[in-house]
mmCIF file of C-alpha atoms (C1' of nucleotides) in Angstrom:
data_model
loop_
_atom_site.group_PDB
_atom_site.id
_atom_site.type_symbol
_atom_site.label_atom_id
_atom_site.label_comp_id
_atom_site.label_asym_id
_atom_site.label_seq_id
_atom_site.Cartn_x
_atom_site.Cartn_y
_atom_site.Cartn_z
ATOM 1 C CA UNK A 1 99.856 143.524 70.972
ATOM 2 C CA UNK A 2 102.651 143.960 72.471
ATOM 3 C CA UNK A 3 101.914 144.065 76.523
ATOM 4 C CA UNK A 4 101.639 140.474 76.782
ATOM 5 C CA UNK A 5 102.838 139.898 79.710
ATOM 6 C CA UNK A 6 100.793 142.469 80.843
ATOM 7 C CA UNK A 7 97.666 140.836 79.933
ATOM 8 C CA UNK A 8 98.127 138.242 82.879
ATOM 9 C CA UNK A 9 97.440 140.902 85.171
ATOM 10 C CA UNK A 10 94.866 142.963 82.940
ATOM 11 C CA UNK A 11 92.535 139.390 83.262
ATOM 12 C CA UNK A 12 93.451 139.455 86.929
ATOM 13 C CA UNK A 13 92.163 142.499 87.502
ATOM 14 C CA UNK A 14 89.366 142.599 85.283
ATOM 15 C CA UNK A 15 88.031 139.468 85.156
ATOM 16 C CA UNK A 16 88.501 137.658 88.404
ATOM 17 C CA UNK A 17 88.519 134.049 88.266
ATOM 18 C CA UNK A 18 85.896 133.961 91.074
ATOM 19 C CA UNK A 19 82.816 135.340 88.656
ATOM 20 C CA UNK A 20 83.330 132.591 86.422
ATOM 21 C CA UNK A 21 83.109 130.260 88.834
ATOM 22 C CA UNK A 22 79.989 132.431 89.893
ATOM 23 C CA UNK A 23 78.366 131.763 86.536
ATOM 24 C CA UNK A 24 79.502 129.068 85.896
ATOM 25 C CA UNK A 25 77.891 127.335 88.639
ATOM 26 C CA UNK A 26 74.481 127.257 87.667
ATOM 27 C CA UNK A 27 72.418 127.807 89.999
ATOM 28 C CA UNK A 28 73.816 125.709 92.759
ATOM 29 C CA UNK A 29 74.662 128.900 95.767
ATOM 30 C CA UNK A 30 78.769 127.861 95.759
ATOM 31 C CA UNK A 31 79.701 131.121 97.775
ATOM 32 C CA UNK A 32 83.191 129.261 97.893
ATOM 33 C CA UNK A 33 83.579 128.188 94.287
ATOM 34 C CA UNK A 34 86.450 126.447 93.967
ATOM 35 C CA UNK A 35 86.519 124.077 96.941
ATOM 36 C CA UNK A 36 83.134 123.421 96.536
ATOM 37 C CA UNK A 37 83.155 122.448 92.675
ATOM 38 C CA UNK A 38 85.308 119.901 93.560
ATOM 39 C CA UNK A 39 84.506 116.555 92.301
ATOM 40 C CA UNK A 40 84.962 113.539 94.231
ATOM 41 C CA UNK A 41 85.023 111.252 91.576
ATOM 42 C CA UNK A 42 88.097 109.115 91.088
ATOM 43 C CA UNK A 43 88.580 107.787 87.414
ATOM 44 C CA UNK A 44 91.518 106.495 88.684
ATOM 45 C CA UNK A 45 91.542 105.866 92.179
ATOM 46 C CA UNK A 46 93.631 108.789 93.157
ATOM 47 C CA UNK A 47 91.893 110.501 96.249
ATOM 48 C CA UNK A 48 93.057 114.024 95.247
ATOM 49 C CA UNK A 49 90.035 115.010 95.615
ATOM 50 C CA UNK A 50 89.855 114.136 99.454
ATOM 51 C CA UNK A 51 92.982 116.167 99.615
ATOM 52 C CA UNK A 52 91.102 119.115 98.402
ATOM 53 C CA UNK A 53 89.053 118.487 101.287
ATOM 54 C CA UNK A 54 91.297 119.316 103.343
ATOM 55 C CA UNK A 55 91.551 122.828 101.886
ATOM 56 C CA UNK A 56 87.894 124.364 103.736
ATOM 57 C CA UNK A 57 88.881 127.392 102.957
ATOM 58 C CA UNK A 58 89.020 130.061 100.320
ATOM 59 C CA UNK A 59 86.475 132.265 101.163
ATOM 60 C CA UNK A 60 89.649 134.010 103.568
ATOM 61 C CA UNK A 61 91.703 133.625 100.881
ATOM 62 C CA UNK A 62 92.174 136.517 97.871
ATOM 63 C CA UNK A 63 90.604 134.957 95.073
ATOM 64 C CA UNK A 64 93.370 134.570 92.809
ATOM 65 C CA UNK A 65 96.826 135.054 92.217
ATOM 66 C CA UNK A 66 98.219 135.395 89.102
ATOM 67 C CA UNK A 67 101.542 133.382 88.367
ATOM 68 C CA UNK A 68 104.263 135.302 86.991
ATOM 69 C CA UNK A 69 104.248 134.219 83.116
ATOM 70 C CA UNK A 70 107.818 133.701 83.217
ATOM 71 C CA UNK A 71 107.623 130.876 85.775
ATOM 72 C CA UNK A 72 105.750 128.951 82.609
ATOM 73 C CA UNK A 73 108.545 129.631 80.355
ATOM 74 C CA UNK A 74 105.418 129.136 77.582
ATOM 75 C CA UNK A 75 107.262 130.768 74.655
ATOM 76 C CA UNK A 76 104.018 131.014 73.352
ATOM 77 C CA UNK A 77 102.979 132.959 70.357
ATOM 78 C CA UNK A 78 102.189 136.600 71.899
ATOM 79 C CA UNK A 79 98.833 136.291 70.679
ATOM 80 C CA UNK A 80 97.275 134.338 73.471
ATOM 81 C CA UNK A 81 97.543 134.316 76.989
ATOM 82 C CA UNK A 82 95.268 132.527 79.643
ATOM 83 C CA UNK A 83 94.964 132.021 83.053
ATOM 84 C CA UNK A 84 93.572 129.844 84.990
ATOM 85 C CA UNK A 85 92.170 128.528 87.752
ATOM 86 C CA UNK A 86 90.027 124.701 88.822
ATOM 87 C CA UNK A 87 87.102 124.277 91.148
ATOM 88 C CA UNK A 88 85.332 121.093 91.725
ATOM 89 C CA UNK A 89 82.276 120.450 94.203
ATOM 90 C CA UNK A 90 83.146 118.781 97.647
ATOM 91 C CA UNK A 91 80.342 115.780 97.935
ATOM 92 C CA UNK A 92 80.366 112.939 100.799
ATOM 93 C CA UNK A 93 82.722 110.070 99.672
ATOM 94 C CA UNK A 94 80.361 107.914 100.711
ATOM 95 C CA UNK A 95 77.687 109.114 98.778
ATOM 96 C CA UNK A 96 79.987 109.433 95.829
ATOM 97 C CA UNK A 97 80.976 105.518 96.539
ATOM 98 C CA UNK A 98 77.566 104.452 96.417
ATOM 99 C CA UNK A 99 76.680 106.427 93.498
ATOM 100 C CA UNK A 100 79.284 106.332 91.546
ATOM 101 C CA UNK A 101 77.985 102.288 89.933
ATOM 102 C CA UNK A 102 74.551 103.853 89.742
ATOM 103 C CA UNK A 103 75.380 106.905 88.146
ATOM 104 C CA UNK A 104 77.131 104.790 85.499
ATOM 105 C CA UNK A 105 74.225 103.465 84.599
ATOM 106 C CA UNK A 106 72.371 106.327 84.660
ATOM 107 C CA UNK A 107 74.506 107.844 83.243
ATOM 108 C CA UNK A 108 74.605 105.574 80.038
ATOM 109 C CA UNK A 109 70.314 106.196 80.296
ATOM 110 C CA UNK A 110 71.650 109.919 79.743
ATOM 111 C CA UNK A 111 70.118 112.264 82.164
ATOM 112 C CA UNK A 112 66.073 111.236 82.235
ATOM 113 C CA UNK A 113 66.504 110.112 85.946
ATOM 114 C CA UNK A 114 67.460 111.989 88.526
ATOM 115 C CA UNK A 115 71.038 111.121 88.616
ATOM 116 C CA UNK A 116 71.630 112.566 92.282
ATOM 117 C CA UNK A 117 70.570 110.817 95.283
ATOM 118 C CA UNK A 118 70.581 113.743 97.922
ATOM 119 C CA UNK A 119 73.785 115.710 96.902
ATOM 120 C CA UNK A 120 74.697 118.766 94.478
ATOM 121 C CA UNK A 121 74.246 117.138 91.068
ATOM 122 C CA UNK A 122 78.312 117.905 89.309
ATOM 123 C CA UNK A 123 80.860 116.437 91.074
ATOM 124 C CA UNK A 124 83.875 115.974 88.583
ATOM 125 C CA UNK A 125 86.967 118.170 89.435
ATOM 126 C CA UNK A 126 86.723 121.278 86.705
ATOM 127 C CA UNK A 127 89.120 123.174 85.442
ATOM 128 C CA UNK A 128 88.238 126.735 84.503
ATOM 129 C CA UNK A 129 91.012 128.548 81.617
ATOM 130 C CA UNK A 130 90.624 131.873 80.477
ATOM 131 C CA UNK A 131 92.356 131.888 77.475
ATOM 132 C CA UNK A 132 93.270 135.440 75.327
ATOM 133 C CA UNK A 133 92.584 134.182 72.170
ATOM 134 C CA UNK A 134 90.818 134.450 68.742
ATOM 135 C CA UNK A 135 89.604 130.891 68.343
ATOM 136 C CA UNK A 136 87.169 129.278 70.145
ATOM 137 C CA UNK A 137 88.115 125.856 70.280
ATOM 138 C CA UNK A 138 91.098 126.072 71.146
ATOM 139 C CA UNK A 139 93.658 122.892 70.532
ATOM 140 C CA UNK A 140 95.038 120.618 73.449
ATOM 141 C CA UNK A 141 95.822 117.481 71.794
ATOM 142 C CA UNK A 142 92.593 115.913 72.560
ATOM 143 C CA UNK A 143 89.852 115.170 69.984
ATOM 144 C CA UNK A 144 86.457 116.530 70.917
ATOM 145 C CA UNK A 145 83.567 116.739 70.178
ATOM 146 C CA UNK A 146 80.428 119.285 70.572
ATOM 147 C CA UNK A 147 77.563 118.068 72.051
ATOM 148 C CA UNK A 148 75.253 121.048 72.370
ATOM 149 C CA UNK A 149 75.136 124.994 72.392
ATOM 150 C CA UNK A 150 73.568 127.575 74.342
ATOM 151 C CA UNK A 151 73.443 131.328 74.858
ATOM 152 C CA UNK A 152 74.534 132.726 78.176
ATOM 153 C CA UNK A 153 72.970 134.431 79.660
ATOM 154 C CA UNK A 154 74.273 138.393 80.083
ATOM 155 C CA UNK A 155 76.642 137.071 77.420
ATOM 156 C CA UNK A 156 76.181 138.086 73.935
ATOM 157 C CA UNK A 157 78.203 134.722 73.093
ATOM 158 C CA UNK A 158 77.348 131.157 73.031
ATOM 159 C CA UNK A 159 78.626 128.685 75.327
ATOM 160 C CA UNK A 160 79.549 125.689 73.630
ATOM 161 C CA UNK A 161 79.594 121.734 74.739
ATOM 162 C CA UNK A 162 82.096 119.676 74.224
ATOM 163 C CA UNK A 163 82.731 115.888 74.905
ATOM 164 C CA UNK A 164 86.025 113.679 74.862
ATOM 165 C CA UNK A 165 86.033 111.756 71.611
ATOM 166 C CA UNK A 166 87.635 108.866 73.388
ATOM 167 C CA UNK A 167 85.076 106.414 74.309
ATOM 168 C CA UNK A 168 86.295 105.628 77.517
ATOM 169 C CA UNK A 169 87.158 109.119 78.444
ATOM 170 C CA UNK A 170 83.752 111.299 79.660
ATOM 171 C CA UNK A 171 85.922 114.176 80.169
ATOM 172 C CA UNK A 172 83.535 117.608 79.052
ATOM 173 C CA UNK A 173 84.459 121.078 78.703
ATOM 174 C CA UNK A 174 82.306 124.156 78.244
ATOM 175 C CA UNK A 175 83.841 126.801 75.906
ATOM 176 C CA UNK A 176 82.539 130.520 76.101
ATOM 177 C CA UNK A 177 83.640 133.786 75.448
ATOM 178 C CA UNK A 178 84.143 136.181 78.308
ATOM 179 C CA UNK A 179 81.477 138.779 77.502
ATOM 180 C CA UNK A 180 83.667 141.617 79.327
ATOM 181 C CA UNK A 181 85.903 141.347 77.151
ATOM 182 C CA UNK A 182 84.982 139.559 73.389
ATOM 183 C CA UNK A 183 88.925 138.260 73.401
ATOM 184 C CA UNK A 184 88.834 136.089 76.119
ATOM 185 C CA UNK A 185 87.794 132.941 75.802
ATOM 186 C CA UNK A 186 86.690 130.984 79.254
ATOM 187 C CA UNK A 187 87.101 127.233 78.800
ATOM 188 C CA UNK A 188 86.197 124.730 81.698
ATOM 189 C CA UNK A 189 87.271 121.301 81.474
ATOM 190 C CA UNK A 190 84.998 118.837 83.225
ATOM 191 C CA UNK A 191 86.341 115.443 84.471
ATOM 192 C CA UNK A 192 90.002 113.883 83.783
ATOM 193 C CA UNK A 193 91.277 112.083 80.830
ATOM 194 C CA UNK A 194 91.982 108.356 81.181
ATOM 195 C CA UNK A 195 93.586 107.821 78.156
ATOM 196 C CA UNK A 196 96.821 110.032 76.805
ATOM 197 C CA UNK A 197 96.917 112.525 74.763
ATOM 198 C CA UNK A 198 95.452 111.120 71.166
ATOM 199 C CA UNK A 199 97.880 113.994 69.202
ATOM 200 C CA UNK A 200 100.342 113.933 71.830
ATOM 201 C CA UNK A 201 102.010 110.914 71.928
ATOM 202 C CA UNK A 202 105.710 111.311 73.105
ATOM 203 C CA UNK A 203 105.760 114.402 75.324
ATOM 204 C CA UNK A 204 109.384 114.701 75.945
ATOM 205 C CA UNK A 205 110.619 114.419 72.424
ATOM 206 C CA UNK A 206 112.246 117.231 71.472
ATOM 207 C CA UNK A 207 113.638 118.677 74.971
ATOM 208 C CA UNK A 208 112.640 122.520 74.170
ATOM 209 C CA UNK A 209 110.027 124.336 76.466
ATOM 210 C CA UNK A 210 107.472 124.069 74.023
ATOM 211 C CA UNK A 211 107.419 120.008 73.932
ATOM 212 C CA UNK A 212 106.981 119.747 77.262
ATOM 213 C CA UNK A 213 104.501 123.116 78.002
ATOM 214 C CA UNK A 214 102.838 121.121 75.235
ATOM 215 C CA UNK A 215 102.775 117.609 76.328
ATOM 216 C CA UNK A 216 101.631 118.520 79.831
ATOM 217 C CA UNK A 217 99.559 120.965 78.899
ATOM 218 C CA UNK A 218 97.724 118.235 76.797
ATOM 219 C CA UNK A 219 98.119 115.917 79.606
ATOM 220 C CA UNK A 220 96.327 118.133 82.246
ATOM 221 C CA UNK A 221 93.592 118.912 79.153
ATOM 222 C CA UNK A 222 94.804 122.650 78.339
ATOM 223 C CA UNK A 223 94.223 124.647 75.576
ATOM 224 C CA UNK A 224 97.402 124.864 73.909
ATOM 225 C CA UNK A 225 96.888 126.473 70.551
ATOM 226 C CA UNK A 226 98.964 129.992 70.281
ATOM 227 C CA UNK A 227 98.321 130.195 73.872
ATOM 228 C CA UNK A 228 100.309 131.487 76.942
ATOM 229 C CA UNK A 229 98.883 129.642 79.712
ATOM 230 C CA UNK A 230 99.030 130.914 82.989
ATOM 231 C CA UNK A 231 97.411 128.938 86.608
ATOM 232 C CA UNK A 232 95.849 130.874 89.086
ATOM 233 C CA UNK A 233 96.227 129.283 92.264
ATOM 234 C CA UNK A 234 96.927 130.605 96.174
ATOM 235 C CA UNK A 235 100.226 129.885 97.709
ATOM 236 C CA UNK A 236 100.458 126.764 98.774
ATOM 237 C CA UNK A 237 100.499 123.310 96.834
ATOM 238 C CA UNK A 238 99.924 119.553 97.930
ATOM 239 C CA UNK A 239 101.975 118.072 95.809
ATOM 240 C CA UNK A 240 102.475 115.472 97.145
ATOM 241 C CA UNK A 241 103.607 112.778 94.509
ATOM 242 C CA UNK A 242 104.047 113.082 91.328
ATOM 243 C CA UNK A 243 100.676 111.610 90.601
ATOM 244 C CA UNK A 244 98.463 114.097 91.221
ATOM 245 C CA UNK A 245 99.122 118.399 91.717
ATOM 246 C CA UNK A 246 96.680 120.138 93.357
ATOM 247 C CA UNK A 247 96.610 123.614 94.145
ATOM 248 C CA UNK A 248 94.293 124.253 97.498
ATOM 249 C CA UNK A 249 92.201 127.116 95.805
ATOM 250 C CA UNK A 250 91.101 124.280 94.189
ATOM 251 C CA UNK A 251 93.738 123.678 91.461
ATOM 252 C CA UNK A 252 93.764 120.076 91.199
ATOM 253 C CA UNK A 253 95.415 117.635 88.479
ATOM 254 C CA UNK A 254 94.862 114.095 88.332
ATOM 255 C CA UNK A 255 97.951 112.938 85.947
ATOM 256 C CA UNK A 256 97.426 109.196 86.674
ATOM 257 C CA UNK A 257 96.058 108.847 83.288
ATOM 258 C CA UNK A 258 99.497 110.197 82.197
ATOM 259 C CA UNK A 259 101.266 108.088 80.057
ATOM 260 C CA UNK A 260 104.265 110.516 78.974
ATOM 261 C CA UNK A 261 105.177 109.537 82.623
ATOM 262 C CA UNK A 262 108.561 110.934 81.671
ATOM 263 C CA UNK A 263 107.315 114.023 81.688
ATOM 264 C CA UNK A 264 106.531 114.002 85.462
ATOM 265 C CA UNK A 265 109.255 112.067 86.698
ATOM 266 C CA UNK A 266 111.986 114.589 85.315
ATOM 267 C CA UNK A 267 110.927 117.841 87.184
ATOM 268 C CA UNK A 268 112.957 120.075 85.002
ATOM 269 C CA UNK A 269 110.388 119.668 82.764
ATOM 270 C CA UNK A 270 107.350 119.872 84.802
ATOM 271 C CA UNK A 271 109.241 123.543 85.401
ATOM 272 C CA UNK A 272 108.795 124.324 82.180
ATOM 273 C CA UNK A 273 104.847 124.810 83.136
ATOM 274 C CA UNK A 274 104.488 124.386 86.067
ATOM 275 C CA UNK A 275 105.935 127.293 89.132
ATOM 276 C CA UNK A 276 108.763 125.772 90.911
ATOM 277 C CA UNK A 277 107.089 126.302 94.331
ATOM 278 C CA UNK A 278 104.378 124.431 92.857
ATOM 279 C CA UNK A 279 106.403 121.546 92.208
ATOM 280 C CA UNK A 280 108.138 121.372 95.958
ATOM 281 C CA UNK A 281 105.563 123.007 98.224
ATOM 282 C CA UNK A 282 103.855 121.733 100.746
ATOM 283 C "C1'" DC B 1 80.632 106.163 54.197
ATOM 284 C "C1'" DG B 2 81.747 107.517 58.464
ATOM 285 C "C1'" DT B 3 82.516 111.071 61.620
ATOM 286 C "C1'" DA B 4 81.564 115.674 63.126
ATOM 287 C "C1'" DT B 5 78.315 119.964 64.045
ATOM 288 C "C1'" DT B 6 74.235 121.579 64.243
ATOM 289 C "C1'" DT B 7 69.433 122.684 66.380
ATOM 290 C "C1'" DG B 8 65.594 122.064 68.966
ATOM 291 C "C1'" DA B 9 63.345 119.538 72.686
ATOM 292 C "C1'" DC B 10 63.882 118.040 76.642
ATOM 293 C "C1'" DC B 11 65.000 117.383 81.829
ATOM 294 C "C1'" DC B 12 66.999 119.265 85.679
ATOM 295 C "C1'" DG B 13 67.753 122.535 90.092
ATOM 296 C "C1'" DC B 14 66.368 126.631 91.822
ATOM 297 C "C1'" DG B 15 64.471 130.845 93.034
ATOM 298 C "C1'" DC B 16 60.180 133.728 93.129
ATOM 299 C "C1'" DG C 1 53.468 125.315 91.168
ATOM 300 C "C1'" DC C 2 55.682 127.942 87.726
ATOM 301 C "C1'" DG C 3 59.555 130.151 84.931
ATOM 302 C "C1'" DC C 4 63.896 130.535 84.127
ATOM 303 C "C1'" DG C 5 68.517 129.003 83.049
ATOM 304 C "C1'" DG C 6 71.708 125.431 82.638
ATOM 305 C "C1'" DG C 7 72.717 120.897 80.531
ATOM 306 C "C1'" DT C 8 72.295 117.257 77.180
ATOM 307 C "C1'" DC C 9 69.909 114.450 74.066
ATOM 308 C "C1'" DA C 10 69.594 112.787 69.284
ATOM 309 C "C1'" DA C 11 67.803 113.625 64.631
ATOM 310 C "C1'" DA C 12 69.151 116.017 61.120
ATOM 311 C "C1'" DT C 13 72.441 118.017 58.601
ATOM 312 C "C1'" DA C 14 77.348 118.885 56.584
ATOM 313 C "C1'" DC C 15 81.954 117.728 55.394
ATOM 314 C "C1'" DG C 16 85.869 114.349 54.606
#
DNA sequence: CGTATTTGACCCGCGC
DNA sequence: GCGCGGGTCAAATACG
């Protein structure tokens, strides 16, 4: 296809991210989508989800705004392109706090027991990426182990469930194809990696756009494989410090686990993949 | 032999 | 209460 860049707008128009979350929210009623889904789990003790809490108004905002691909400078192959957004559910901090340890135990005992006290179940931050790709499983720098697959209602394509193979990292992701456009792969990440990417040990080595993009993408758990990653976000981004990136539309990234800190320290590198206004905007 | 994938069963939440 | 759909587990299997 030659309309690679055009794909972004195409995706935005024909496949509003909201619909993704609408369908990925299971039975839960998340009229707002992203903010509700903003989880309150703090793997790294970075309370960025609290920050997300401060932006309750999403319904009044337009569903999404797509970022110009140029802003990312991704030299990815024109084969694929992806857009992204994030979500998480909003829960009571207290409930989470109290729940965390208990939940940890319950987690080990799997879900045989009720893990939620009186709140919605999922509380981990979630990022959804729509990637125009022919391969289902995009390489994002982490190793994933498939633990399940389910058929998706209203879709001929199954949804696959992956879990990060790192023992201390319980990041999960779902991969499914859009039934409206089979060439689009929707990848939803849940949770945050507590470790650097095993496949991308030195992000700032090459200094090329690709390298930094991949490094950052890997850090964020974004699909990299021949994919052009576009981020959906709203106008403002409380990008307070380098440890947490967060768009108030729910695009939240906890980069606390990032060991390749040089990447975050150097705005230039980040600029390679993150829109400039996203870095400094407040 | 160790690791990853497959796949049926099970559990849970939600809507009716 | 029941059925449905989503999410996860774990035994079996495949693969290196």
